[in-house]
Short mmCIF file of C-alpha atoms in Angstrom, two decimals:
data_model
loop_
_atom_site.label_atom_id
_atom_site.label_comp_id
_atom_site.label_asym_id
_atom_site.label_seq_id
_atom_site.Cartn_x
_atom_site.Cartn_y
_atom_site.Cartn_z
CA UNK A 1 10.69 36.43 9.76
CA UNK A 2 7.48 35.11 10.70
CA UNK A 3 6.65 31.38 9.82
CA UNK A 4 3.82 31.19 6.84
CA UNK A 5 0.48 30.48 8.33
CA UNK A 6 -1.34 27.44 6.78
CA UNK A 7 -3.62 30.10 5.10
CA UNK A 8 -0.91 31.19 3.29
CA UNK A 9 0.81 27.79 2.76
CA UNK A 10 -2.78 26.74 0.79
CA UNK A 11 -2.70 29.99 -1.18
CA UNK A 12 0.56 29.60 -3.10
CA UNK A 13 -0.44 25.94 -3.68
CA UNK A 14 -3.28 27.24 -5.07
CA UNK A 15 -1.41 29.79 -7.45
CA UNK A 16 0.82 27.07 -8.39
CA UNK A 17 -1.76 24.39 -9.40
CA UNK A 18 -3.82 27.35 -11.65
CA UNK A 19 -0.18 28.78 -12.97
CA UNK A 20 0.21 24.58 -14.06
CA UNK A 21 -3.67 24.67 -15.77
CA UNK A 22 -2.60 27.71 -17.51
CA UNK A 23 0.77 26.07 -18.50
CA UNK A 24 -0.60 22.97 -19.77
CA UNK A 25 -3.29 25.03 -21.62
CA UNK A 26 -0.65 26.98 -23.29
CA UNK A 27 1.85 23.39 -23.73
CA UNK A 28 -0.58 20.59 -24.83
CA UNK A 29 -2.72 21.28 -27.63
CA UNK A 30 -6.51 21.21 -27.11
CA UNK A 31 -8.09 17.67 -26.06
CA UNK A 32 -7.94 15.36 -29.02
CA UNK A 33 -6.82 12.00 -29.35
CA UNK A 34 -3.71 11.26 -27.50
CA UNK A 35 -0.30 11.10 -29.26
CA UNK A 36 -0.76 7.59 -29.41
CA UNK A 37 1.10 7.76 -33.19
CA UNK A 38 3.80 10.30 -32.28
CA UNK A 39 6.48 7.81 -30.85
CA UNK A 40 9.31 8.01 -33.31
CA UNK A 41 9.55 12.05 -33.53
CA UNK A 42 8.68 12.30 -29.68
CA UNK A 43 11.49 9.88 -29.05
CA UNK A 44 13.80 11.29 -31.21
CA UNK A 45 13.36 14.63 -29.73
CA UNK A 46 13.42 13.16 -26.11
CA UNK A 47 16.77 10.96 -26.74
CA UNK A 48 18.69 13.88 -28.24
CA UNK A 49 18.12 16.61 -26.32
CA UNK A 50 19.31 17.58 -22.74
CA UNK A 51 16.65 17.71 -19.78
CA UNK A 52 15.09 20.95 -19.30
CA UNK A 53 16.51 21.24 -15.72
CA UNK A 54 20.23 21.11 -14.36
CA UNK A 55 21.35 17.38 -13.98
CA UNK A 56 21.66 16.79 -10.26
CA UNK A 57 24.85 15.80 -8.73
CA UNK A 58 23.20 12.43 -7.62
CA UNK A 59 22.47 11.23 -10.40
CA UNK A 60 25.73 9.36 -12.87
CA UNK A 61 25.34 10.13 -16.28
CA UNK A 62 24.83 6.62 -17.62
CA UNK A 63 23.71 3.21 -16.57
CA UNK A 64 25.53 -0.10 -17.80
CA UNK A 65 23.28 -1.95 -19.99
CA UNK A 66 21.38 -4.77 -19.33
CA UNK A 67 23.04 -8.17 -19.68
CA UNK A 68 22.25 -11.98 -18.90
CA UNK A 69 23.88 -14.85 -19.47
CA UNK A 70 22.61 -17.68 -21.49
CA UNK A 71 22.51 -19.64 -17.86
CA UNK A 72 20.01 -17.09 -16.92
CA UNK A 73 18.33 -17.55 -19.62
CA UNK A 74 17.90 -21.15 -19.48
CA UNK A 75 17.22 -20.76 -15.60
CA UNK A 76 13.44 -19.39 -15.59
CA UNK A 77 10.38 -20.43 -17.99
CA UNK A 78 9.29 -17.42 -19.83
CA UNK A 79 6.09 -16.78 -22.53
CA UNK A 80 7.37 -15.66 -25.82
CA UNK A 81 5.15 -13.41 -28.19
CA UNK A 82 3.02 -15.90 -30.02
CA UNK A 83 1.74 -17.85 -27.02
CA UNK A 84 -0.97 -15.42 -25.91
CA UNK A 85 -0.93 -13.28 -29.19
CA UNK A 86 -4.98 -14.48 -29.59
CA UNK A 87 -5.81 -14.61 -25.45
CA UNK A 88 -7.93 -11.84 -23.80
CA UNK A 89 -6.77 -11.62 -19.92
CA UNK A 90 -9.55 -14.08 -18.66
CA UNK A 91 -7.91 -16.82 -21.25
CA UNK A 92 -4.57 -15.96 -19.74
CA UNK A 93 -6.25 -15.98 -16.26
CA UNK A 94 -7.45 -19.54 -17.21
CA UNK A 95 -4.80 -20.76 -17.95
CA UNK A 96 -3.12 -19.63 -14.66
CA UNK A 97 -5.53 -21.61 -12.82
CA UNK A 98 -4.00 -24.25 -13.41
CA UNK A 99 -1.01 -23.93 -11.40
CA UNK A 100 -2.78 -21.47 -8.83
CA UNK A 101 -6.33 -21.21 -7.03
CA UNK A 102 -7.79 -18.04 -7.61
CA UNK A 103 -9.42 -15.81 -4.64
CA UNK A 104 -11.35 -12.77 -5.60
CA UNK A 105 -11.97 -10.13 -3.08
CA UNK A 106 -11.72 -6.25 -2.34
CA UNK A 107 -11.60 -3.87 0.20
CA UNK A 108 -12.80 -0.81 1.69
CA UNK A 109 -9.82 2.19 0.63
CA UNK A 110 -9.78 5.40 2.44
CA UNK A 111 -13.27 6.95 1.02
CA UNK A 112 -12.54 9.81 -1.60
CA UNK A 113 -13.24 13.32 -1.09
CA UNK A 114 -13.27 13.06 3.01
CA UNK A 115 -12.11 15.70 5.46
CA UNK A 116 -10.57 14.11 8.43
CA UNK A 117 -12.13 10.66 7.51
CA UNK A 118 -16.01 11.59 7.13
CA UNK A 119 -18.21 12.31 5.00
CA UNK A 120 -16.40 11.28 1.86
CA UNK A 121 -17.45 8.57 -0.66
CA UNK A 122 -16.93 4.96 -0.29
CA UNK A 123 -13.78 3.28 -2.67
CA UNK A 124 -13.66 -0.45 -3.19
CA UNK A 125 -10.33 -2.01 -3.56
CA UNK A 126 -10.51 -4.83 -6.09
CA UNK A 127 -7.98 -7.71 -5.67
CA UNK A 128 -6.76 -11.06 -6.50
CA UNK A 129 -4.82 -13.49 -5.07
CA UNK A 130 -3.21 -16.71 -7.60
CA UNK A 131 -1.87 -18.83 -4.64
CA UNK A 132 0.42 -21.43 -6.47
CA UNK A 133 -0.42 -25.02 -5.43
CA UNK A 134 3.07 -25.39 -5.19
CA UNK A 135 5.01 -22.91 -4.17
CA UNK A 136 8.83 -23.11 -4.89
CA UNK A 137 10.07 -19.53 -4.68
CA UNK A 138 8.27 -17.44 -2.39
CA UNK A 139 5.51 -14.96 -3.44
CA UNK A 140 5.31 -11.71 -5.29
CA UNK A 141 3.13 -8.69 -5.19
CA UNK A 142 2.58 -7.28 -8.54
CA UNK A 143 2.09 -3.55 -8.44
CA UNK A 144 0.45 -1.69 -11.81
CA UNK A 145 1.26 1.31 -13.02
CA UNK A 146 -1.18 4.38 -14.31
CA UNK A 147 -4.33 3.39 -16.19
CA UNK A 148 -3.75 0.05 -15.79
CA UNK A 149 -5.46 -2.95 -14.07
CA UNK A 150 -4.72 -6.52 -13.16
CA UNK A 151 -6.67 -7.05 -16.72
CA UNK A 152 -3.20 -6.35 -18.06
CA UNK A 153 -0.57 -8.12 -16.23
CA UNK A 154 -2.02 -11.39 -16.48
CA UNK A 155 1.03 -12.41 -18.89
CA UNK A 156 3.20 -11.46 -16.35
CA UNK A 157 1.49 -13.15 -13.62
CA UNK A 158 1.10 -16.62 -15.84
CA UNK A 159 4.93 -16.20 -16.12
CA UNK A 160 6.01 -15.54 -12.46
CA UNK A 161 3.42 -18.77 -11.38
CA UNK A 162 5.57 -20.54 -13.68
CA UNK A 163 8.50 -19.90 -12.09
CA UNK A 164 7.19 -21.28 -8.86
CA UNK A 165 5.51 -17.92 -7.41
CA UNK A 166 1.79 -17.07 -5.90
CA UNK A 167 0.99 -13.61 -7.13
CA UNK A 168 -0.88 -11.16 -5.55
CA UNK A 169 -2.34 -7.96 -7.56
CA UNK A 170 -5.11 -5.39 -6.67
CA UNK A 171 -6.24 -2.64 -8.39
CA UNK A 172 -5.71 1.21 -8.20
CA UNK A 173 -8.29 3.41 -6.67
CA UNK A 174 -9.66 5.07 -9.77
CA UNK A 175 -8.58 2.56 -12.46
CA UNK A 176 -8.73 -1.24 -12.89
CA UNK A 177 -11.64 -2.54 -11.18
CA UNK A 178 -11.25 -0.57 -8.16
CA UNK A 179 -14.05 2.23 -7.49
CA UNK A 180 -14.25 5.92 -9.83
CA UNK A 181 -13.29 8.91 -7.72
CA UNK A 182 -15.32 10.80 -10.01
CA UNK A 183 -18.93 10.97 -10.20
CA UNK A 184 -20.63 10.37 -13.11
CA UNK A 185 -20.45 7.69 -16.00
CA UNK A 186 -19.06 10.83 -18.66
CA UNK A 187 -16.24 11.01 -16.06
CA UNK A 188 -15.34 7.19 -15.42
CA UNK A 189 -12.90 6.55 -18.07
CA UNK A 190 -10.50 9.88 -16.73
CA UNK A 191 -7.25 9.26 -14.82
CA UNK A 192 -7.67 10.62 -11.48
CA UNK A 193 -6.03 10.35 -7.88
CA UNK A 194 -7.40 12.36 -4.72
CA UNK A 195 -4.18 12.03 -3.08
CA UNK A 196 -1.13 10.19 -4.38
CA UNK A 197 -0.92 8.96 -0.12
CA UNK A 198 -4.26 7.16 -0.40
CA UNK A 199 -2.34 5.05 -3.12
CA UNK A 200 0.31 4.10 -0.73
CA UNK A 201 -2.54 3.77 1.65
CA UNK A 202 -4.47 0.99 -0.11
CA UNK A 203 -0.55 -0.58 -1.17
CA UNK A 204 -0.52 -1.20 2.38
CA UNK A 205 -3.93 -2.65 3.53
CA UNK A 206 -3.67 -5.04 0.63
CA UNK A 207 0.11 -5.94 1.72
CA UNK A 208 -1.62 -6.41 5.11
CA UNK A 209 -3.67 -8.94 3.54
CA UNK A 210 -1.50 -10.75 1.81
CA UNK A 211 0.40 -11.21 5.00
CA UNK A 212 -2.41 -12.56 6.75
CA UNK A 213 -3.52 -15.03 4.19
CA UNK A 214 0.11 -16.46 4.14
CA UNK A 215 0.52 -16.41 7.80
CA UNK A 216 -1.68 -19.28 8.08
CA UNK A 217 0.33 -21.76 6.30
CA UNK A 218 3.87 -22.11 8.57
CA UNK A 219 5.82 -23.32 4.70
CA UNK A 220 4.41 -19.99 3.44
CA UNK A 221 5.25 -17.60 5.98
CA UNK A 222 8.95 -18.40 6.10
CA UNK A 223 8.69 -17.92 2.25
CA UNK A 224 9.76 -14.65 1.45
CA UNK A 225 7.80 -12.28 -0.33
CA UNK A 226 8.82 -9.36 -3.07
CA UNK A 227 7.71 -7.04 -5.14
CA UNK A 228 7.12 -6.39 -8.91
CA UNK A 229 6.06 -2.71 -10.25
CA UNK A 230 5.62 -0.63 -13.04
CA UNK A 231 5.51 3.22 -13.77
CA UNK A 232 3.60 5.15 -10.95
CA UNK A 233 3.50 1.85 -8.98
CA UNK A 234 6.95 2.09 -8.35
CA UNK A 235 6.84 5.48 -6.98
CA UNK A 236 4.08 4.07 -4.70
CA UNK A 237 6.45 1.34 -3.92
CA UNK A 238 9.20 3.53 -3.08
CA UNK A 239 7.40 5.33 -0.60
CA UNK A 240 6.47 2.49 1.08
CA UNK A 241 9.49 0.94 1.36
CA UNK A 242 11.07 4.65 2.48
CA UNK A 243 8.66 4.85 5.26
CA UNK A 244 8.67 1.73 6.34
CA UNK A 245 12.67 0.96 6.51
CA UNK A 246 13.45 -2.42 8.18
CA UNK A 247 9.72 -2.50 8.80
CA UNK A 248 8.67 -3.67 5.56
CA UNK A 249 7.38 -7.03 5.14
CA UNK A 250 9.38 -7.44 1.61
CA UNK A 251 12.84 -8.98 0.80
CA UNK A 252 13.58 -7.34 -2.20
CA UNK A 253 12.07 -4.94 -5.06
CA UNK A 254 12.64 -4.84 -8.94
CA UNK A 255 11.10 -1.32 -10.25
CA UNK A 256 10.80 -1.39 -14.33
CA UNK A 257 10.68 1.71 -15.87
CA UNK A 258 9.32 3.39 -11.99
CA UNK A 259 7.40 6.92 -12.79
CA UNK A 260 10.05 9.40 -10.36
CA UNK A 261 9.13 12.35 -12.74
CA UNK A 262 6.16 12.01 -15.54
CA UNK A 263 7.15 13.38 -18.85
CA UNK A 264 4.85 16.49 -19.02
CA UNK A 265 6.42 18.08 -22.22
CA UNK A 266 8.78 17.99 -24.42
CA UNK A 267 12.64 18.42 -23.27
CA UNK A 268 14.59 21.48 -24.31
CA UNK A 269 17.73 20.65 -26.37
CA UNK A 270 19.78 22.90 -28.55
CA UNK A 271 18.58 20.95 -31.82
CA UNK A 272 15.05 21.16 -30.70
CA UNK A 273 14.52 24.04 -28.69
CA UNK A 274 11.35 23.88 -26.23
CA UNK A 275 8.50 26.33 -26.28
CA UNK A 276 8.63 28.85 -23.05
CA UNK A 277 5.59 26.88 -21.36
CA UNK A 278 7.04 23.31 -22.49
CA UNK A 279 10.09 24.84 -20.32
CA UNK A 280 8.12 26.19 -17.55
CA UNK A 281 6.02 23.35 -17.39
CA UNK A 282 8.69 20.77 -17.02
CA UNK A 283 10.25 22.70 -14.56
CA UNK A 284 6.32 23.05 -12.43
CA UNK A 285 6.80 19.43 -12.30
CA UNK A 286 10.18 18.65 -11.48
CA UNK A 287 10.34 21.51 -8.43
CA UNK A 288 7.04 23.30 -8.26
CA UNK A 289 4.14 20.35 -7.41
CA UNK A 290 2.45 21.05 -4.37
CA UNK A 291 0.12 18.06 -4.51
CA UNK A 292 -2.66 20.03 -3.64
CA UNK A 293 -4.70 18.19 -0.85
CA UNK A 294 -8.08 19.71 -2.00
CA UNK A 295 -9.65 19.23 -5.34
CA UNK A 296 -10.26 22.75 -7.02
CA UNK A 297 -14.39 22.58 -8.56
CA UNK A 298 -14.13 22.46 -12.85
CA UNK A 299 -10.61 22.47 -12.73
CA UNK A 300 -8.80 19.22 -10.73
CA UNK A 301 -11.27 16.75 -12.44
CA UNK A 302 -10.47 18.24 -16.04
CA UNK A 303 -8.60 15.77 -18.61
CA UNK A 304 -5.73 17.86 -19.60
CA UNK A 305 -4.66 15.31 -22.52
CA UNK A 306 -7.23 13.12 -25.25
CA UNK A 307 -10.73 12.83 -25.32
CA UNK A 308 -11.10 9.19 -23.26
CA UNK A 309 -10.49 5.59 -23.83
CA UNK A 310 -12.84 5.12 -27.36
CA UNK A 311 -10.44 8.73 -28.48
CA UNK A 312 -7.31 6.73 -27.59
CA UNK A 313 -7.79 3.28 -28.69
CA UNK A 314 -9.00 5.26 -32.42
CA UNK A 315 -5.81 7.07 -32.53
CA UNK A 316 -3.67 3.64 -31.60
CA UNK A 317 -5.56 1.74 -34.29
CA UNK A 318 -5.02 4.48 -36.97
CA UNK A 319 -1.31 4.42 -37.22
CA UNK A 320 0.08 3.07 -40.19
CA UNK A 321 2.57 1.58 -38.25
CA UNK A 322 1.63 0.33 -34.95
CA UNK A 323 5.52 -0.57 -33.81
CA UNK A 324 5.81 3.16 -33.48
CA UNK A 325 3.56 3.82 -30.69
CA UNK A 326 5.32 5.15 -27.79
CA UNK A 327 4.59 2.40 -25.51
CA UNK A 328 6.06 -1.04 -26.81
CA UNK A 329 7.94 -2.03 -29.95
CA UNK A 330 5.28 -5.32 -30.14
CA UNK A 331 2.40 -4.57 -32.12
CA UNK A 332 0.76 -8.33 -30.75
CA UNK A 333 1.45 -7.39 -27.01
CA UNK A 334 0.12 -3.76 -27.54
CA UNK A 335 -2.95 -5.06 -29.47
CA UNK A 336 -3.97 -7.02 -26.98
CA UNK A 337 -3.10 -4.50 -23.51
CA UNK A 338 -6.09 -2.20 -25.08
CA UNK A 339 -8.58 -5.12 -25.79
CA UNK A 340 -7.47 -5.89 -22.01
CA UNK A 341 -8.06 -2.56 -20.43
CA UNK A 342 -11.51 -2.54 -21.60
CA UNK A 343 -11.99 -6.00 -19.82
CA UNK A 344 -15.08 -6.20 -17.68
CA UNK A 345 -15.87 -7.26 -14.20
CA UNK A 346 -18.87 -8.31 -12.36
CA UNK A 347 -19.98 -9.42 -8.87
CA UNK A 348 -19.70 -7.86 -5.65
CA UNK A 349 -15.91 -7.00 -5.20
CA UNK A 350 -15.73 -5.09 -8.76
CA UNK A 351 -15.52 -1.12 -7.44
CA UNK A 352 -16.41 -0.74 -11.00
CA UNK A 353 -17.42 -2.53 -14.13
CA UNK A 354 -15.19 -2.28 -16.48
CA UNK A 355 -11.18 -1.75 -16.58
CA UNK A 356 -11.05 1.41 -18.88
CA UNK A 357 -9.35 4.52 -18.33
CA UNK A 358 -7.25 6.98 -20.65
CA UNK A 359 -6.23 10.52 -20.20
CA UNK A 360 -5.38 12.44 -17.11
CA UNK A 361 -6.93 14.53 -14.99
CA UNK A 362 -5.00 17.77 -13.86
CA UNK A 363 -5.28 16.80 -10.19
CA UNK A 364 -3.72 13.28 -11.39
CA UNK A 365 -0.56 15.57 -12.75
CA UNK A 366 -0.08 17.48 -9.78
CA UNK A 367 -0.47 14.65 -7.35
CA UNK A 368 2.12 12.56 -9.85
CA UNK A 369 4.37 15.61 -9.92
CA UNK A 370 4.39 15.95 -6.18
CA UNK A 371 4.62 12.16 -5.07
CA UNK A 372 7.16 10.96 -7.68
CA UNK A 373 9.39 14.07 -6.11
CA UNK A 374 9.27 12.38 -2.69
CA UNK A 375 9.55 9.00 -3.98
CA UNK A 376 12.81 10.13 -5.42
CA UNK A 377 14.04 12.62 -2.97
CA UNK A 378 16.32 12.22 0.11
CA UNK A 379 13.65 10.28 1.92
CA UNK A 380 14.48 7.14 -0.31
CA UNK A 381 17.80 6.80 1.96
CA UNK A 382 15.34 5.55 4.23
CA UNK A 383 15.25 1.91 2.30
CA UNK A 384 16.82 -0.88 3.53
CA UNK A 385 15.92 -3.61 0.99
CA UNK A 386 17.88 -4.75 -2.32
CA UNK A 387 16.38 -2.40 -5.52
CA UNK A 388 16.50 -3.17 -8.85
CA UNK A 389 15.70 -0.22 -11.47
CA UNK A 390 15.36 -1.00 -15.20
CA UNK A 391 15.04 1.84 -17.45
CA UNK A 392 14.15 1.80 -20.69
CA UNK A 393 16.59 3.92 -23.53
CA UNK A 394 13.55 4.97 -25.52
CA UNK A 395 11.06 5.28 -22.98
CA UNK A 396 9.34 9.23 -23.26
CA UNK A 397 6.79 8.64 -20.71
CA UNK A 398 9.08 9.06 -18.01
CA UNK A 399 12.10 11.12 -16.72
CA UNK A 400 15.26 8.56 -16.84
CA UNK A 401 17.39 10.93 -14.95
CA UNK A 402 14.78 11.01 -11.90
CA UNK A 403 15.34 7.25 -11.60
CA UNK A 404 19.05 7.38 -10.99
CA UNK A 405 18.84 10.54 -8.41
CA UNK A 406 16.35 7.84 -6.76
CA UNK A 407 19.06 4.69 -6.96
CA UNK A 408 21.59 7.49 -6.16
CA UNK A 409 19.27 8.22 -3.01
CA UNK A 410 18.98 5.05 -1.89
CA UNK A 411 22.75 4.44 -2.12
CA UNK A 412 23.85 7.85 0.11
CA UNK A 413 27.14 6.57 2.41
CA UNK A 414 26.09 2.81 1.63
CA UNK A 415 27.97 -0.07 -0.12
CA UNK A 416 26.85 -2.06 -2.75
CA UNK A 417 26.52 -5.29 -0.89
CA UNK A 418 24.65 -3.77 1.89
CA UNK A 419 20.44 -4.26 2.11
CA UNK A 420 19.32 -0.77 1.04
CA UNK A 421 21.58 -1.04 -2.23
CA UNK A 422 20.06 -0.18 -5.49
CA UNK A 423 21.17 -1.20 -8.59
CA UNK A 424 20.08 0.80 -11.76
CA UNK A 425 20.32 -1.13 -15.63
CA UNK A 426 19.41 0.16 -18.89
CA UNK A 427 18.14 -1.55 -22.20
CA UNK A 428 18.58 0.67 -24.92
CA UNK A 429 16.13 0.13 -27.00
CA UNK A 430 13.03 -0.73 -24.37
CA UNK A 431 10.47 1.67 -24.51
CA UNK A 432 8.32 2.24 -21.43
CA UNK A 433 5.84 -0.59 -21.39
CA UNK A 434 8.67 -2.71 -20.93
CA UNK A 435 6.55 -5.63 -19.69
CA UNK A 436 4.55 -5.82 -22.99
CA UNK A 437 7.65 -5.60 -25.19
CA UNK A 438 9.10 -7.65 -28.15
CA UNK A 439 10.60 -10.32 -26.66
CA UNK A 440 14.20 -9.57 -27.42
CA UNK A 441 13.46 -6.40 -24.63
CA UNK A 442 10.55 -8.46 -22.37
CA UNK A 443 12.67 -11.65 -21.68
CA UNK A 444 16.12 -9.93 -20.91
CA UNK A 445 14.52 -7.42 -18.42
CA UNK A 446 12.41 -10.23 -16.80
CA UNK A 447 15.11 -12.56 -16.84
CA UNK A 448 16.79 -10.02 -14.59
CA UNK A 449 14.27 -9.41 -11.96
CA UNK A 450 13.69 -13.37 -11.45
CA UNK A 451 17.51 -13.91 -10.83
CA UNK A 452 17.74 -10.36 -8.84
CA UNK A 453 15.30 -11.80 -6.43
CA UNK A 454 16.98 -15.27 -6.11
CA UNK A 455 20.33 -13.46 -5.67
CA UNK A 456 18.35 -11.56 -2.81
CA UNK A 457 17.71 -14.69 -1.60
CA UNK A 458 21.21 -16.15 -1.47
CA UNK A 459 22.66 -12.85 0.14
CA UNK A 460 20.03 -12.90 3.29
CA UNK A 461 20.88 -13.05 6.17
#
């Protein structure tokens, strides 16, 4: 049988990237605010009912829960709720300063839209660096996950500085600060990716950096150096760290809540049956994604969920209970994340003006569809550092079962003390934005991650 020429190849991508508009056309009701308010019934539904596709073999059918010890506890200086309850980031950021210098910079990322490297437009990587004055621990690169910019994880950066960390964050290409790959102001606010590889791209040149601004102090450069991320950032993570193998400059990773399969419709169950394109849908996503590698004119760049950032934040702000909302159980921490993803940004190394972003594009879907299935596939054998994976019980935003065929991955024909181990842990009641949860969630899972990397540290070689 002859071998199917590239021509071909392109075609059926094609077909399967217009099958997924009509799919999500037929799924998703037409753009209106996002279901900002629909936590409880969405959850509910999700929790209940049996994934849409077979469970793989991989993948066990439960994690243990999360535990620490009150040692633990007492071990590492965490925020609670109150303290930044009435601080925007650049309070936070302030604040920070105080134990860290601050270095603002950016980069140029693989320009969007090229063929072969030309004639594409120019992207501009927008970073920061909070180098602690003194360093106990090591250092710590904090990788976001969709929508979201460093404008948001400047809790989490105050408390890993406080634990005797420098922290190291850039932005997305398409969100945060960094540069729109969309042209056009009406466009600006959409979630969009060219390539889900360009994101592991600019993961890299900024890890490059970060090597070469601790290289130059000797105390610093025997530190070692990990990694913190979120949602799609830990699929970007994990293909990093696949690739890479022993190669990698990092000691050890902690993935909360990673994004191995996005939630793209409701799960079938036999309480709440799915509709037929729900069904088909899911299943597009799990086995279908082609991450197309062109964009498709009127259709890659259309939102295929809410009406932007102003739609969003109206619908968040209009529930009459805003501990439902499907990201966090804390309505203080969740209050403040949107008045923090509209933050604003000015001088020369700000791609773009202002942090906000809401709703994504159909080219964002299939390039999340298509990545997350590497990041999670048999590749992820390929990993040879410690890898922590907290899931969240009530988290809808993401596939839970994708995460352990990823730890289950990782682990093929390996023991748990050996480097590539990964160690999966579930909090039952954490919802996806685990870092912005109530604190009875938020300190537990941190708690974790800060002793995972010190017990990293103990195990080296």
């Amino acid at each position: 049988m002859p071998m199917p020429s590239r021509f071909d190849q392109l075609s059926r991508a094609l077909g399967r990237v217009c099958a997924c508009a009509v799919l999500m056309a037929l799924a998703w009701p037409a753009p209106g605010p996002a279901r900002a308010g629909d936590a409880a019934s969405m959850a509910q539904t999700q929790t209940q009912n049996a994934p849409q596709h077979p469970p793989s073999a991989l993948a066990s059918s439960a994690w243990p829960e999360l535990q620490v010890s009150p040692a633990q506890v007492q071990a590492y200086a965490l925020s609670d709720e109150a303290r930044f309850a009435q601080s925007d980031w650049q309070a936070i950021e302030q604040a920070s300063m105080q134990l860290a210098e601050r270095r603002i910079g950016s980069f140029e990322g693989v320009p969007t839209g090229a063929l072969m490297g030309m004639l594409g437009r120019p992207v501009r990587i927008h970073f920061r660096f909070y180098t602690h004055r003194h360093e106990q621990r090591g250092a710590v690169i904090v990788v976001p996950g969709f929508t979201e910019g460093l404008s948001v994880y400047q809790e989490v950066i105050h408390d890993l500085l406080r634990n005797g960390y420098s922290v190291y964050i850039h932005d997305h290409r398409g969100q945060g600060f960094s540069s729109r790959l969309l042209s056009g102001e009406d466009q600006a606010d959409k979630g969009h990716v060219d390539r889900f590889d360009r994101l592991v791209a600019d993961f890299e040149h900024f890890t490059a950096l970060v090597q070469q601004a601790r290289a130059v102090d000797p105390v610093q450069a025997q530190r070692p150096v990990f990694l913190l991320a979120h949602s799609m950032g830990g699929a970007v993570v994990a293909l990093h760290l696949a690739r890479r193998g022993l190669d990698t400059p990092f000691a050890a990773a902690a993935l909360v809540t990673p994004m191995f399969e996005p939630t793209v419709a409701p799960r079938d169950g036999p309480q709440h049956p799915a509709a037929w394109a729900d069904r088909q849908l899911r299943q597009w996503c799990h086995s279908g994604a082609f991450g197309l590698p062109v964009s498709l004119p009127w259709l890659s760049a259309k939102r295929v969920r809410g009406q932007g950032f102003a739609a969003d934040l109206a619908a968040f702000e209009a529930l009459p209970d805003p501990a439902t909302a499907a990201l966090t159980h804390s309505v203080a921490r969740h209050r403040m994340r949107w008045l923090n993803r509209a933050g604003r940004c000015e001088g020369p190394d700000c791609g773009h003006g202002d942090a906000r972003v809401a709703g994504p594009t159909l080219q964002w879907v299939d390039q999340a569809c298509a990545g997350a299935a590497e990041a999670r596939g048999p590749g992820a054998a390929g990993i040879a550092v410690p890898v922590l994976v907290l899931q969240g019980g009530e988290d809808v935003v993401v596939e839970p079962e994708a995460q352990q065929v990823f730890c289950a991955n990782v682990n093929v024909g390996r023991q748990a003390t050996s480097g590539g181990h990964c160690t999966g842990l579930r909090l039952r009641e954490a919802r996806h934005g685990l870092l912005v949860e109530a604190d009875r969630l938020r300190q537990p899972a941190l708690v974790r991650v800060l002793s995972f990397w010190d017990e990293a540290v103990r195990r080296a070689p």
